[in-house]
Amino acid sequence: MMLYTIEVDNEEKIQGNKRLKKRLLIALLIVVGIAFAILYAENFGIFPGGYLNKPVVNSYLEENYPEYDFDVSFDTFSRKENVYVYDCYYVDDTGTKMPFKMYAKRYNVTDDGFFDAFLRDGAKEHTVGHALSEKLDKKWKETNSDITGIWECTIEIPKSDSETDISTLLKSYDGTTRIEVTLYGEKVTYDEYKEIGTQIMNAVRTVGFNNRPAFVQIYYYRDAEHMQYESQIDGYMLDFADTVVAEMDGVHMYVEVPRDVATEVKIFTIVQYVMLGAIVIAIIVPVSFKIYKVVSKKIKKKKREKNAQNSDI
């Protein structure tokens, strides 16, 4: 009798440990699922992304402008800009609230509204940007008279440097420079366009930046109305060999997709869906079968218990 009791107690402990492990596993899966759900929600502007990004905005303002006291509150999620928008203000020396906006996404500040509203020198930025655009346009025309280029350059310059000369500013703040060029030419192949992109990079390199620009954006039109290609070349890519940049994914992109490329994309997409479907089936079928076996076993067990009770009666 004693041996039987010990065996029963051990069996109950084993079953209890199994149930505990199962509950812990379920709890872990729930926690992981909630974490993934929060990250997913933040990416698409769903609650609680706005409140999770607020501490990021607060920290950014405190680190960059420690001499000010800021009040930050979540406003909305801009679906047009795909960012979280925050209403902010600080109180100036006269006691007046000075409002501005801050923007954040994926736990990073994407646009500094305080700097834009109070610290930038718009007039100086326009002057310097225009000078840089003229310089790039002149260089471009020396080697590409058959393709018209319209250059637009923006650079962030604080008011504290309003009296600094243009050449010094270009070398001091070129890390914030954004260069955009719109090209008008004839219809070209993708390989020909990549060569045009290389020529744009070479023109930018001749400026003599101390640092890299933030990025170079290219739009290529095969006529006045139809854009054929576009590119975004990040500043660090200017340090790479031309052949490397030309072959990098996501740099040079089709706007008008040729028929043969469109066919290849469709085939690739179909293959992806087929493979995804096969993976889903490979996961769902065994799990469903296992669930079915467990449920069937429990149903049969209940039936046996019920039949046993009826037999006792």
PDB file of C-alpha atoms in Angstrom:
ATOM      1  CA  MET A   1       0.000   0.000   0.000  1.00  0.00           C
ATOM      2  CA  MET A   2       2.804   2.399   0.946  1.00  0.00           C
ATOM      3  CA  LEU A   3       4.653   1.694  -2.331  1.00  0.00           C
ATOM      4  CA  TYR A   4       1.475   2.377  -4.309  1.00  0.00           C
ATOM      5  CA  THR A   5       0.971   5.710  -2.500  1.00  0.00           C
ATOM      6  CA  ILE A   6       4.552   6.779  -3.253  1.00  0.00           C
ATOM      7  CA  GLU A   7       4.128   5.868  -6.929  1.00  0.00           C
ATOM      8  CA  VAL A   8       0.885   7.847  -7.090  1.00  0.00           C
ATOM      9  CA  ASP A   9       2.539  10.848  -5.421  1.00  0.00           C
ATOM     10  CA  ASN A  10       5.474  10.715  -7.856  1.00  0.00           C
ATOM     11  CA  GLU A  11       3.115  10.449 -10.805  1.00  0.00           C
ATOM     12  CA  GLU A  12       1.153  13.458  -9.557  1.00  0.00           C
ATOM     13  CA  LYS A  13       4.381  15.454  -9.148  1.00  0.00           C
ATOM     14  CA  ILE A  14       5.484  14.540 -12.657  1.00  0.00           C
ATOM     15  CA  GLN A  15       2.111  15.555 -14.070  1.00  0.00           C
ATOM     16  CA  GLY A  16       2.189  18.756 -12.006  1.00  0.00           C
ATOM     17  CA  ASN A  17       5.639  19.625 -13.358  1.00  0.00           C
ATOM     18  CA  LYS A  18       4.442  18.997 -16.901  1.00  0.00           C
ATOM     19  CA  ARG A  19       1.426  21.254 -16.375  1.00  0.00           C
ATOM     20  CA  LEU A  20       3.681  23.953 -14.885  1.00  0.00           C
ATOM     21  CA  LYS A  21       6.084  23.775 -17.821  1.00  0.00           C
ATOM     22  CA  LYS A  22       3.153  23.972 -20.240  1.00  0.00           C
ATOM     23  CA  ARG A  23       1.746  27.021 -18.469  1.00  0.00           C
ATOM     24  CA  LEU A  24       5.146  28.720 -18.429  1.00  0.00           C
ATOM     25  CA  LEU A  25       5.539  28.006 -22.139  1.00  0.00           C
ATOM     26  CA  ILE A  26       2.095  29.420 -22.872  1.00  0.00           C
ATOM     27  CA  ALA A  27       2.881  32.517 -20.766  1.00  0.00           C
ATOM     28  CA  LEU A  28       6.169  32.988 -22.628  1.00  0.00           C
ATOM     29  CA  LEU A  29       4.427  32.667 -25.987  1.00  0.00           C
ATOM     30  CA  ILE A  30       1.815  35.210 -24.886  1.00  0.00           C
ATOM     31  CA  VAL A  31       4.533  37.687 -23.796  1.00  0.00           C
ATOM     32  CA  VAL A  32       6.432  37.229 -27.075  1.00  0.00           C
ATOM     33  CA  GLY A  33       3.198  37.572 -29.032  1.00  0.00           C
ATOM     34  CA  ILE A  34       2.314  40.808 -27.230  1.00  0.00           C
ATOM     35  CA  ALA A  35       5.820  42.173 -27.886  1.00  0.00           C
ATOM     36  CA  PHE A  36       5.552  41.405 -31.595  1.00  0.00           C
ATOM     37  CA  ALA A  37       2.045  42.882 -31.681  1.00  0.00           C
ATOM     38  CA  ILE A  38       3.312  46.118 -30.113  1.00  0.00           C
ATOM     39  CA  LEU A  39       6.169  46.366 -32.622  1.00  0.00           C
ATOM     40  CA  TYR A  40       3.750  45.668 -35.465  1.00  0.00           C
ATOM     41  CA  ALA A  41       1.286  48.239 -34.153  1.00  0.00           C
ATOM     42  CA  GLU A  42       4.012  50.887 -33.833  1.00  0.00           C
ATOM     43  CA  ASN A  43       5.024  50.408 -37.441  1.00  0.00           C
ATOM     44  CA  PHE A  44       1.516  51.127 -38.721  1.00  0.00           C
ATOM     45  CA  GLY A  45       0.441  53.904 -36.399  1.00  0.00           C
ATOM     46  CA  ILE A  46      -1.698  51.703 -34.167  1.00  0.00           C
ATOM     47  CA  PHE A  47      -1.955  52.150 -30.393  1.00  0.00           C
ATOM     48  CA  PRO A  48       0.278  52.254 -28.358  1.00  0.00           C
ATOM     49  CA  GLY A  49       2.971  53.404 -30.835  1.00  0.00           C
ATOM     50  CA  GLY A  50       2.350  57.093 -30.172  1.00  0.00           C
ATOM     51  CA  TYR A  51       2.982  56.716 -26.453  1.00  0.00           C
ATOM     52  CA  LEU A  52       5.983  54.419 -26.899  1.00  0.00           C
ATOM     53  CA  ASN A  53       7.762  56.981 -29.094  1.00  0.00           C
ATOM     54  CA  LYS A  54       7.081  59.872 -26.709  1.00  0.00           C
ATOM     55  CA  PRO A  55      10.038  59.071 -24.361  1.00  0.00           C
ATOM     56  CA  VAL A  56      12.282  59.011 -27.458  1.00  0.00           C
ATOM     57  CA  VAL A  57      11.203  62.572 -28.333  1.00  0.00           C
ATOM     58  CA  ASN A  58      11.710  63.732 -24.740  1.00  0.00           C
ATOM     59  CA  SER A  59      15.201  62.233 -24.578  1.00  0.00           C
ATOM     60  CA  TYR A  60      16.164  63.741 -27.938  1.00  0.00           C
ATOM     61  CA  LEU A  61      15.139  67.256 -26.873  1.00  0.00           C
ATOM     62  CA  GLU A  62      16.827  66.965 -23.478  1.00  0.00           C
ATOM     63  CA  GLU A  63      20.103  65.748 -25.003  1.00  0.00           C
ATOM     64  CA  ASN A  64      20.263  68.272 -27.848  1.00  0.00           C
ATOM     65  CA  TYR A  65      18.809  71.341 -26.123  1.00  0.00           C
ATOM     66  CA  PRO A  66      19.512  70.955 -22.388  1.00  0.00           C
ATOM     67  CA  GLU A  67      19.095  74.705 -21.760  1.00  0.00           C
ATOM     68  CA  TYR A  68      15.347  74.512 -22.522  1.00  0.00           C
ATOM     69  CA  ASP A  69      12.430  72.915 -20.686  1.00  0.00           C
ATOM     70  CA  PHE A  70       9.982  71.242 -23.034  1.00  0.00           C
ATOM     71  CA  ASP A  71       6.442  69.950 -22.774  1.00  0.00           C
ATOM     72  CA  VAL A  72       5.679  67.075 -25.145  1.00  0.00           C
ATOM     73  CA  SER A  73       2.299  65.468 -25.878  1.00  0.00           C
ATOM     74  CA  PHE A  74       1.232  62.990 -28.529  1.00  0.00           C
ATOM     75  CA  ASP A  75      -0.950  64.530 -31.247  1.00  0.00           C
ATOM     76  CA  THR A  76      -1.643  62.071 -34.045  1.00  0.00           C
ATOM     77  CA  PHE A  77      -0.212  59.593 -36.540  1.00  0.00           C
ATOM     78  CA  SER A  78       0.226  61.178 -39.967  1.00  0.00           C
ATOM     79  CA  ARG A  79      -0.601  58.541 -42.552  1.00  0.00           C
ATOM     80  CA  LYS A  80       0.574  60.854 -45.316  1.00  0.00           C
ATOM     81  CA  GLU A  81       4.061  61.193 -43.826  1.00  0.00           C
ATOM     82  CA  ASN A  82       3.916  57.828 -42.021  1.00  0.00           C
ATOM     83  CA  VAL A  83       5.191  59.310 -38.743  1.00  0.00           C
ATOM     84  CA  TYR A  84       3.981  60.062 -35.221  1.00  0.00           C
ATOM     85  CA  VAL A  85       3.384  63.761 -34.621  1.00  0.00           C
ATOM     86  CA  TYR A  86       3.909  65.444 -31.244  1.00  0.00           C
ATOM     87  CA  ASP A  87       2.731  68.844 -30.042  1.00  0.00           C
ATOM     88  CA  CYS A  88       5.541  70.519 -28.141  1.00  0.00           C
ATOM     89  CA  TYR A  89       6.330  73.888 -26.640  1.00  0.00           C
ATOM     90  CA  TYR A  90       8.826  75.691 -24.481  1.00  0.00           C
ATOM     91  CA  VAL A  91       8.394  78.902 -22.495  1.00  0.00           C
ATOM     92  CA  ASP A  92      10.665  81.787 -23.580  1.00  0.00           C
ATOM     93  CA  ASP A  93      12.100  84.554 -21.417  1.00  0.00           C
ATOM     94  CA  THR A  94       8.890  86.598 -21.650  1.00  0.00           C
ATOM     95  CA  GLY A  95       6.761  83.708 -20.393  1.00  0.00           C
ATOM     96  CA  THR A  96       5.269  83.024 -23.843  1.00  0.00           C
ATOM     97  CA  LYS A  97       4.618  79.443 -24.947  1.00  0.00           C
ATOM     98  CA  MET A  98       6.506  78.770 -28.191  1.00  0.00           C
ATOM     99  CA  PRO A  99       4.857  75.817 -29.992  1.00  0.00           C
ATOM    100  CA  PHE A 100       6.453  73.460 -32.497  1.00  0.00           C
ATOM    101  CA  LYS A 101       6.052  69.931 -33.828  1.00  0.00           C
ATOM    102  CA  MET A 102       8.282  66.890 -33.451  1.00  0.00           C
ATOM    103  CA  TYR A 103       8.128  63.739 -35.547  1.00  0.00           C
ATOM    104  CA  ALA A 104       9.165  60.190 -34.681  1.00  0.00           C
ATOM    105  CA  LYS A 105       8.930  56.654 -36.043  1.00  0.00           C
ATOM    106  CA  ARG A 106      10.411  53.301 -35.032  1.00  0.00           C
ATOM    107  CA  TYR A 107      11.727  54.810 -31.810  1.00  0.00           C
ATOM    108  CA  ASN A 108      13.768  57.496 -33.591  1.00  0.00           C
ATOM    109  CA  VAL A 109      13.166  61.202 -34.170  1.00  0.00           C
ATOM    110  CA  THR A 110      12.667  61.672 -37.921  1.00  0.00           C
ATOM    111  CA  ASP A 111      12.324  65.459 -38.037  1.00  0.00           C
ATOM    112  CA  ASP A 112      13.460  68.082 -35.526  1.00  0.00           C
ATOM    113  CA  GLY A 113      10.689  70.689 -35.507  1.00  0.00           C
ATOM    114  CA  PHE A 114      12.388  72.774 -32.820  1.00  0.00           C
ATOM    115  CA  PHE A 115      15.475  73.319 -34.965  1.00  0.00           C
ATOM    116  CA  ASP A 116      13.338  73.990 -38.056  1.00  0.00           C
ATOM    117  CA  ALA A 117      11.133  76.528 -36.251  1.00  0.00           C
ATOM    118  CA  PHE A 118      13.638  78.484 -34.158  1.00  0.00           C
ATOM    119  CA  LEU A 119      17.268  77.786 -35.051  1.00  0.00           C
ATOM    120  CA  ARG A 120      17.509  77.550 -38.863  1.00  0.00           C
ATOM    121  CA  ASP A 121      18.438  80.462 -41.107  1.00  0.00           C
ATOM    122  CA  GLY A 122      16.110  79.976 -44.067  1.00  0.00           C
ATOM    123  CA  ALA A 123      17.486  82.877 -46.110  1.00  0.00           C
ATOM    124  CA  LYS A 124      21.081  81.686 -45.773  1.00  0.00           C
ATOM    125  CA  GLU A 125      20.063  78.120 -46.600  1.00  0.00           C
ATOM    126  CA  HIS A 126      18.403  79.336 -49.809  1.00  0.00           C
ATOM    127  CA  THR A 127      21.516  81.279 -50.832  1.00  0.00           C
ATOM    128  CA  VAL A 128      23.892  78.404 -50.155  1.00  0.00           C
ATOM    129  CA  GLY A 129      21.579  75.819 -51.756  1.00  0.00           C
ATOM    130  CA  HIS A 130      21.266  77.956 -54.893  1.00  0.00           C
ATOM    131  CA  ALA A 131      25.052  78.368 -55.130  1.00  0.00           C
ATOM    132  CA  LEU A 132      25.574  74.611 -54.810  1.00  0.00           C
ATOM    133  CA  SER A 133      22.886  73.912 -57.419  1.00  0.00           C
ATOM    134  CA  GLU A 134      24.570  76.265 -59.902  1.00  0.00           C
ATOM    135  CA  LYS A 135      27.942  74.623 -59.284  1.00  0.00           C
ATOM    136  CA  LEU A 136      26.556  71.140 -59.902  1.00  0.00           C
ATOM    137  CA  ASP A 137      24.601  72.257 -62.961  1.00  0.00           C
ATOM    138  CA  LYS A 138      27.728  73.791 -64.500  1.00  0.00           C
ATOM    139  CA  LYS A 139      29.716  70.594 -63.909  1.00  0.00           C
ATOM    140  CA  TRP A 140      26.903  68.468 -65.347  1.00  0.00           C
ATOM    141  CA  LYS A 141      26.646  70.512 -68.547  1.00  0.00           C
ATOM    142  CA  GLU A 142      30.356  70.098 -69.230  1.00  0.00           C
ATOM    143  CA  THR A 143      29.878  66.405 -70.012  1.00  0.00           C
ATOM    144  CA  ASN A 144      26.095  65.960 -70.564  1.00  0.00           C
ATOM    145  CA  SER A 145      24.763  68.616 -72.915  1.00  0.00           C
ATOM    146  CA  ASP A 146      22.098  66.266 -74.336  1.00  0.00           C
ATOM    147  CA  ILE A 147      20.386  65.608 -70.969  1.00  0.00           C
ATOM    148  CA  THR A 148      18.861  68.574 -69.143  1.00  0.00           C
ATOM    149  CA  GLY A 149      19.378  68.571 -65.376  1.00  0.00           C
ATOM    150  CA  ILE A 150      17.464  70.648 -62.845  1.00  0.00           C
ATOM    151  CA  TRP A 151      19.299  70.692 -59.512  1.00  0.00           C
ATOM    152  CA  GLU A 152      17.799  71.530 -56.145  1.00  0.00           C
ATOM    153  CA  CYS A 153      19.969  71.466 -53.027  1.00  0.00           C
ATOM    154  CA  THR A 154      18.946  72.035 -49.415  1.00  0.00           C
ATOM    155  CA  ILE A 155      21.270  72.406 -46.456  1.00  0.00           C
ATOM    156  CA  GLU A 156      20.515  72.989 -42.785  1.00  0.00           C
ATOM    157  CA  ILE A 157      22.285  76.095 -41.478  1.00  0.00           C
ATOM    158  CA  PRO A 158      21.752  77.449 -37.951  1.00  0.00           C
ATOM    159  CA  LYS A 159      21.276  81.174 -37.351  1.00  0.00           C
ATOM    160  CA  SER A 160      24.549  81.251 -35.462  1.00  0.00           C
ATOM    161  CA  ASP A 161      26.365  80.857 -38.807  1.00  0.00           C
ATOM    162  CA  SER A 162      24.423  83.506 -40.730  1.00  0.00           C
ATOM    163  CA  GLU A 163      27.564  85.580 -41.356  1.00  0.00           C
ATOM    164  CA  THR A 164      29.770  82.670 -42.463  1.00  0.00           C
ATOM    165  CA  ASP A 165      30.789  82.647 -46.156  1.00  0.00           C
ATOM    166  CA  ILE A 166      29.259  80.135 -48.564  1.00  0.00           C
ATOM    167  CA  SER A 167      32.368  78.042 -49.295  1.00  0.00           C
ATOM    168  CA  THR A 168      33.002  77.504 -45.581  1.00  0.00           C
ATOM    169  CA  LEU A 169      29.381  76.543 -44.970  1.00  0.00           C
ATOM    170  CA  LEU A 170      29.420  73.983 -47.763  1.00  0.00           C
ATOM    171  CA  LYS A 171      32.395  72.287 -46.175  1.00  0.00           C
ATOM    172  CA  SER A 172      31.095  72.607 -42.604  1.00  0.00           C
ATOM    173  CA  TYR A 173      27.499  71.429 -43.022  1.00  0.00           C
ATOM    174  CA  ASP A 174      27.550  69.208 -46.073  1.00  0.00           C
ATOM    175  CA  GLY A 175      26.574  66.194 -43.936  1.00  0.00           C
ATOM    176  CA  THR A 176      23.022  67.602 -43.871  1.00  0.00           C
ATOM    177  CA  THR A 177      22.955  68.501 -47.571  1.00  0.00           C
ATOM    178  CA  ARG A 178      20.193  66.902 -49.608  1.00  0.00           C
ATOM    179  CA  ILE A 179      20.718  66.968 -53.345  1.00  0.00           C
ATOM    180  CA  GLU A 180      17.862  66.380 -55.774  1.00  0.00           C
ATOM    181  CA  VAL A 181      18.254  66.375 -59.549  1.00  0.00           C
ATOM    182  CA  THR A 182      15.556  65.935 -62.179  1.00  0.00           C
ATOM    183  CA  LEU A 183      16.831  64.815 -65.579  1.00  0.00           C
ATOM    184  CA  TYR A 184      15.067  65.109 -68.940  1.00  0.00           C
ATOM    185  CA  GLY A 185      16.359  63.010 -71.820  1.00  0.00           C
ATOM    186  CA  GLU A 186      15.402  60.263 -74.249  1.00  0.00           C
ATOM    187  CA  LYS A 187      14.234  56.772 -73.405  1.00  0.00           C
ATOM    188  CA  VAL A 188      17.217  54.720 -72.202  1.00  0.00           C
ATOM    189  CA  THR A 189      17.830  51.157 -71.109  1.00  0.00           C
ATOM    190  CA  TYR A 190      18.348  50.273 -67.470  1.00  0.00           C
ATOM    191  CA  ASP A 191      22.110  49.806 -67.970  1.00  0.00           C
ATOM    192  CA  GLU A 192      22.338  53.183 -69.724  1.00  0.00           C
ATOM    193  CA  TYR A 193      20.479  54.786 -66.825  1.00  0.00           C
ATOM    194  CA  LYS A 194      22.885  53.273 -64.294  1.00  0.00           C
ATOM    195  CA  GLU A 195      25.726  54.927 -66.226  1.00  0.00           C
ATOM    196  CA  ILE A 196      23.864  58.250 -65.954  1.00  0.00           C
ATOM    197  CA  GLY A 197      23.600  57.659 -62.200  1.00  0.00           C
ATOM    198  CA  THR A 198      27.378  57.161 -62.070  1.00  0.00           C
ATOM    199  CA  GLN A 199      27.897  60.467 -63.891  1.00  0.00           C
ATOM    200  CA  ILE A 200      25.692  62.213 -61.314  1.00  0.00           C
ATOM    201  CA  MET A 201      27.814  60.744 -58.513  1.00  0.00           C
ATOM    202  CA  ASN A 202      30.986  61.984 -60.200  1.00  0.00           C
ATOM    203  CA  ALA A 203      29.528  65.482 -60.514  1.00  0.00           C
ATOM    204  CA  VAL A 204      28.692  65.496 -56.791  1.00  0.00           C
ATOM    205  CA  ARG A 205      32.188  64.283 -55.892  1.00  0.00           C
ATOM    206  CA  THR A 206      33.765  67.295 -57.637  1.00  0.00           C
ATOM    207  CA  VAL A 207      32.136  69.701 -55.140  1.00  0.00           C
ATOM    208  CA  GLY A 208      34.890  68.931 -52.628  1.00  0.00           C
ATOM    209  CA  PHE A 209      32.767  68.049 -49.607  1.00  0.00           C
ATOM    210  CA  ASN A 210      34.636  67.515 -46.346  1.00  0.00           C
ATOM    211  CA  ASN A 211      31.890  65.076 -45.383  1.00  0.00           C
ATOM    212  CA  ARG A 212      29.321  63.267 -47.447  1.00  0.00           C
ATOM    213  CA  PRO A 213      25.923  64.774 -48.309  1.00  0.00           C
ATOM    214  CA  ALA A 214      22.935  63.078 -46.688  1.00  0.00           C
ATOM    215  CA  PHE A 215      21.739  61.648 -50.011  1.00  0.00           C
ATOM    216  CA  VAL A 216      21.380  62.287 -53.746  1.00  0.00           C
ATOM    217  CA  GLN A 217      17.895  61.787 -55.228  1.00  0.00           C
ATOM    218  CA  ILE A 218      17.613  61.327 -59.003  1.00  0.00           C
ATOM    219  CA  TYR A 219      14.470  61.450 -61.171  1.00  0.00           C
ATOM    220  CA  TYR A 220      14.844  60.577 -64.858  1.00  0.00           C
ATOM    221  CA  TYR A 221      12.142  61.523 -67.389  1.00  0.00           C
ATOM    222  CA  ARG A 222      12.170  60.111 -70.910  1.00  0.00           C
ATOM    223  CA  ASP A 223      10.059  63.106 -71.945  1.00  0.00           C
ATOM    224  CA  ALA A 224       8.393  66.067 -70.237  1.00  0.00           C
ATOM    225  CA  GLU A 225       5.691  63.959 -68.563  1.00  0.00           C
ATOM    226  CA  HIS A 226       6.832  60.344 -68.189  1.00  0.00           C
ATOM    227  CA  MET A 227       9.304  59.354 -65.498  1.00  0.00           C
ATOM    228  CA  GLN A 228      11.249  56.250 -66.433  1.00  0.00           C
ATOM    229  CA  TYR A 229      13.637  55.724 -63.490  1.00  0.00           C
ATOM    230  CA  GLU A 230      14.529  57.077 -60.075  1.00  0.00           C
ATOM    231  CA  SER A 231      17.386  56.559 -57.639  1.00  0.00           C
ATOM    232  CA  GLN A 232      18.347  57.398 -54.080  1.00  0.00           C
ATOM    233  CA  ILE A 233      22.062  57.304 -53.442  1.00  0.00           C
ATOM    234  CA  ASP A 234      22.929  57.597 -49.753  1.00  0.00           C
ATOM    235  CA  GLY A 235      25.937  59.751 -48.942  1.00  0.00           C
ATOM    236  CA  TYR A 236      28.155  56.898 -47.770  1.00  0.00           C
ATOM    237  CA  MET A 237      27.839  55.263 -51.209  1.00  0.00           C
ATOM    238  CA  LEU A 238      29.950  58.040 -52.725  1.00  0.00           C
ATOM    239  CA  ASP A 239      32.948  56.333 -51.104  1.00  0.00           C
ATOM    240  CA  PHE A 240      32.263  53.108 -53.010  1.00  0.00           C
ATOM    241  CA  ALA A 241      33.400  52.159 -56.494  1.00  0.00           C
ATOM    242  CA  ASP A 242      30.929  53.116 -59.229  1.00  0.00           C
ATOM    243  CA  THR A 243      30.433  49.492 -60.281  1.00  0.00           C
ATOM    244  CA  VAL A 244      29.516  48.507 -56.717  1.00  0.00           C
ATOM    245  CA  VAL A 245      26.860  51.215 -56.373  1.00  0.00           C
ATOM    246  CA  ALA A 246      25.422  50.432 -59.808  1.00  0.00           C
ATOM    247  CA  GLU A 247      24.698  46.843 -58.749  1.00  0.00           C
ATOM    248  CA  MET A 248      23.381  47.551 -55.224  1.00  0.00           C
ATOM    249  CA  ASP A 249      19.747  46.600 -54.579  1.00  0.00           C
ATOM    250  CA  GLY A 250      17.274  49.424 -54.036  1.00  0.00           C
ATOM    251  CA  VAL A 251      19.478  52.198 -55.462  1.00  0.00           C
ATOM    252  CA  HIS A 252      18.318  52.468 -59.090  1.00  0.00           C
ATOM    253  CA  MET A 253      14.634  51.664 -59.563  1.00  0.00           C
ATOM    254  CA  TYR A 254      12.183  51.321 -62.427  1.00  0.00           C
ATOM    255  CA  VAL A 255       9.208  53.659 -62.542  1.00  0.00           C
ATOM    256  CA  GLU A 256       8.036  52.401 -65.908  1.00  0.00           C
ATOM    257  CA  VAL A 257       8.602  48.659 -65.768  1.00  0.00           C
ATOM    258  CA  PRO A 258       9.464  47.025 -69.131  1.00  0.00           C
ATOM    259  CA  ARG A 259       7.216  44.150 -70.198  1.00  0.00           C
ATOM    260  CA  ASP A 260       9.922  41.477 -69.905  1.00  0.00           C
ATOM    261  CA  VAL A 261      10.874  42.648 -66.410  1.00  0.00           C
ATOM    262  CA  ALA A 262       7.202  42.771 -65.381  1.00  0.00           C
ATOM    263  CA  THR A 263       6.791  39.161 -66.563  1.00  0.00           C
ATOM    264  CA  GLU A 264       9.820  38.067 -64.531  1.00  0.00           C
ATOM    265  CA  VAL A 265       8.441  39.839 -61.462  1.00  0.00           C
ATOM    266  CA  LYS A 266       5.053  38.126 -61.857  1.00  0.00           C
ATOM    267  CA  ILE A 267       6.684  34.707 -62.165  1.00  0.00           C
ATOM    268  CA  PHE A 268       8.874  35.391 -59.132  1.00  0.00           C
ATOM    269  CA  THR A 269       5.838  36.567 -57.137  1.00  0.00           C
ATOM    270  CA  ILE A 270       3.845  33.444 -58.068  1.00  0.00           C
ATOM    271  CA  VAL A 271       6.755  31.210 -57.026  1.00  0.00           C
ATOM    272  CA  GLN A 272       6.975  33.094 -53.710  1.00  0.00           C
ATOM    273  CA  TYR A 273       3.264  32.591 -53.030  1.00  0.00           C
ATOM    274  CA  VAL A 274       3.508  28.892 -53.905  1.00  0.00           C
ATOM    275  CA  MET A 275       6.477  28.421 -51.562  1.00  0.00           C
ATOM    276  CA  LEU A 276       4.732  30.385 -48.801  1.00  0.00           C
ATOM    277  CA  GLY A 277       1.610  28.268 -49.256  1.00  0.00           C
ATOM    278  CA  ALA A 278       3.676  25.082 -49.067  1.00  0.00           C
ATOM    279  CA  ILE A 279       5.341  26.270 -45.850  1.00  0.00           C
ATOM    280  CA  VAL A 280       1.983  27.181 -44.301  1.00  0.00           C
ATOM    281  CA  ILE A 281       0.496  23.824 -45.250  1.00  0.00           C
ATOM    282  CA  ALA A 282       3.570  22.013 -43.911  1.00  0.00           C
ATOM    283  CA  ILE A 283       3.052  23.739 -40.554  1.00  0.00           C
ATOM    284  CA  ILE A 284      -0.749  23.760 -40.324  1.00  0.00           C
ATOM    285  CA  VAL A 285      -1.432  20.163 -41.394  1.00  0.00           C
ATOM    286  CA  PRO A 286       0.737  18.422 -38.741  1.00  0.00           C
ATOM    287  CA  VAL A 287      -0.461  20.817 -36.013  1.00  0.00           C
ATOM    288  CA  SER A 288      -4.085  20.358 -37.037  1.00  0.00           C
ATOM    289  CA  PHE A 289      -3.649  16.578 -37.067  1.00  0.00           C
ATOM    290  CA  LYS A 290      -2.081  16.664 -33.599  1.00  0.00           C
ATOM    291  CA  ILE A 291      -4.911  18.831 -32.260  1.00  0.00           C
ATOM    292  CA  TYR A 292      -7.416  16.460 -33.833  1.00  0.00           C
ATOM    293  CA  LYS A 293      -5.774  13.472 -32.135  1.00  0.00           C
ATOM    294  CA  VAL A 294      -5.737  15.207 -28.740  1.00  0.00           C
ATOM    295  CA  VAL A 295      -9.378  16.297 -29.022  1.00  0.00           C
ATOM    296  CA  SER A 296     -10.467  12.854 -30.264  1.00  0.00           C
ATOM    297  CA  LYS A 297      -8.653  11.187 -27.408  1.00  0.00           C
ATOM    298  CA  LYS A 298     -10.377  13.411 -24.853  1.00  0.00           C
ATOM    299  CA  ILE A 299     -13.787  12.809 -26.432  1.00  0.00           C
ATOM    300  CA  LYS A 300     -13.257   9.041 -26.380  1.00  0.00           C
ATOM    301  CA  LYS A 301     -12.107   9.227 -22.772  1.00  0.00           C
ATOM    302  CA  LYS A 302     -15.243  11.126 -21.757  1.00  0.00           C
ATOM    303  CA  LYS A 303     -17.405   8.623 -23.601  1.00  0.00           C
ATOM    304  CA  ARG A 304     -15.725   5.728 -21.783  1.00  0.00           C
ATOM    305  CA  GLU A 305     -16.192   7.462 -18.429  1.00  0.00           C
ATOM    306  CA  LYS A 306     -19.836   8.119 -19.247  1.00  0.00           C
ATOM    307  CA  ASN A 307     -20.377   4.517 -20.343  1.00  0.00           C
ATOM    308  CA  ALA A 308     -18.681   3.303 -17.174  1.00  0.00           C
ATOM    309  CA  GLN A 309     -21.016   5.444 -15.061  1.00  0.00           C
ATOM    310  CA  ASN A 310     -24.041   4.118 -16.937  1.00  0.00           C
ATOM    311  CA  SER A 311     -22.846   0.567 -16.398  1.00  0.00           C
ATOM    312  CA  ASP A 312     -22.514   1.171 -12.646  1.00  0.00           C
ATOM    313  CA  ILE A 313     -26.074   2.452 -12.553  1.00  0.00           C
TER     314      ILE A 313
END
